[in-house]
Amino acid sequence: MKINIHLVAGARPNFIKIAPLYHALKREDWADTRIVHTGQHYDYNMSKAFFDDLNLPEPDFHLNAGSGTHAEQTGQVMIAYETVLLKEQPNLVVVVGDVNSTMATTIAAAKISCPPNQEPQSTSHPYGRRPFIAHLEAGLRSFDRSMPEEINRIVTDALADILWTPSSDADENLINEGISSKKIFRVGNIMIDSLEMIRDRIEEHEAFKDYGLIAGEYGVITLHRPSNVDSPNTLNKICEALINLSEKLSLIFPVHPRTMKFLKSNGLYDRIGEVPNLIVTEPLHYIPFMNLVFNARMIVTDSGGLQEESTYLGIPCLTLRPNTERPVTINEGTNRLCNEDGLESAAHEILEGKTGVGQIPEFWDGRTAGRVVQTLVRCFDNPGLDNG
Ligand code: UD1
């Protein structure tokens, strides 16, 4: 029999993470893979553009959850996904990353039960008639529970049956939380698979030239965390530091919708818009954005994914956060934490060449999706050989 798999994605980084896994599972004749789009991100350039760039088909299920408070968004996803779960009865729900959609679909799947008149399938979960839940990018911890993502990570990992981790620190975090080592599989970093999957198209794109930038002579900025953009004082200090830095280095800043809202409401959008060496754009599609990253001198960000991508590419990265759930990017890679007050001096140190050379962490090699598929073959005891 086939294993009926739901691949859940809700927000921009999720679309990047499911793509290599979707393509790997599509090659397996035992896997019947469907994409569930929760609708957390819905603008064209935050969602559909990523499906197009990563060769993903139209999702099989749209939950249309949209924006809201944390409880509203989580609740909307849970309610909508419960209906899909009851109808479709997947054997396996795969969730990725740490966004609200990740936690919401995990909770819905963990508490679902088939209607009594339906026979459980041979691949049903031993705890009851519910699907297995697998979390890709499990075990990451910032140890900062003021971050909504940290809550999402803890809840998701506590409920998942299969935990696919990117690095050894993630394995240790899970063990320390009492999770059985039998459930933990170190598979590496799926974001690197996404990048390698379409490296040729990224390199050919040359988006940096479209913006009049010179390879190796500009910085890429991304910001969206509430801790950086929701506070007018912090956002103002970051903008001032970027304006000063732009006198030494051209900068390009694709602005996330949340950040755009706060830049405009604080009068900062017009202020940075008139700085000659600071290019402000809409959020970019995956391929042009990665082309900008490939050719950048440095990255300034609060994104999780960019900390990893810059480490893989050996590009210095300044992360505007007090902590990171991705310590391997600091211990082994090119990442460094800083705050709004230290941003300018840290950036100048990079320009002066005062940065170490990083190394690529183990299993960040573009083969993570293949390792994920292998663990599934083992967990489901050679699916495809099972006749039901
Ligand atoms: C979410 C994730 C964050 C992830 C980020 C990637 C949570 C708690 N946060 O943050 O971990 O790093 O995605 O981008 O899950 N909006 C639009 N159009 C869209 C989507 C959002 O305009 O397509 C606006 C809405 O006004 C919304 C706001 O952006 O209220 C924030 O969106 P939301 O999904 O709640 O959180 P992000 O800040 O994007």
CSV table of C-alpha atoms in Angstrom, one decimal, residues 192 195-196 199 290 293-299 306-317 329 332-335 350 355-361 364:
chain,number,residue,atom,x,y,z
A,192,ILE,CA,21.1,23.7,1.4
A,195,LEU,CA,19.8,26.1,-2.9
A,196,GLU,CA,21.7,23.3,-4.6
A,199,ARG,CA,22.0,26.6,-8.1
A,290,MET,CA,19.6,34.1,-3.6
A,293,VAL,CA,23.1,36.6,-1.5
A,294,PHE,CA,25.5,34.6,-3.6
A,295,ASN,CA,27.3,37.8,-4.6
A,296,ALA,CA,27.1,39.8,-1.4
A,297,ARG,CA,30.0,41.1,0.7
A,298,MET,CA,28.0,40.7,3.8
A,299,ILE,CA,24.5,39.9,5.1
A,306,LEU,CA,20.0,33.4,6.0
A,307,GLN,CA,22.3,32.6,9.0
A,308,GLU,CA,22.5,29.1,7.5
A,309,GLU,CA,22.8,30.1,3.9
A,310,SER,CA,25.6,32.6,4.6
A,311,THR,CA,27.5,30.0,6.6
A,312,TYR,CA,27.2,27.5,3.7
A,313,LEU,CA,28.3,30.2,1.2
A,314,GLY,CA,31.1,31.5,3.4
A,315,ILE,CA,29.7,35.0,3.5
A,316,PRO,CA,30.0,37.1,6.7
A,317,CYS,CA,26.7,37.5,8.4
A,329,THR,CA,26.5,29.1,12.3
A,332,GLU,CA,31.6,26.7,12.8
A,333,GLY,CA,30.2,29.2,10.3
A,334,THR,CA,30.5,32.9,9.4
A,335,ASN,CA,27.7,34.2,11.6
A,350,ILE,CA,33.9,42.9,8.3
A,355,THR,CA,36.5,38.0,10.2
A,356,GLY,CA,37.4,34.3,10.5
A,357,VAL,CA,36.9,31.8,7.8
A,358,GLY,CA,34.0,29.5,8.5
A,359,GLN,CA,33.5,25.8,7.7
A,360,ILE,CA,30.4,24.0,6.4
A,361,PRO,CA,28.7,21.9,9.1
A,364,TRP,CA,24.9,20.5,5.0
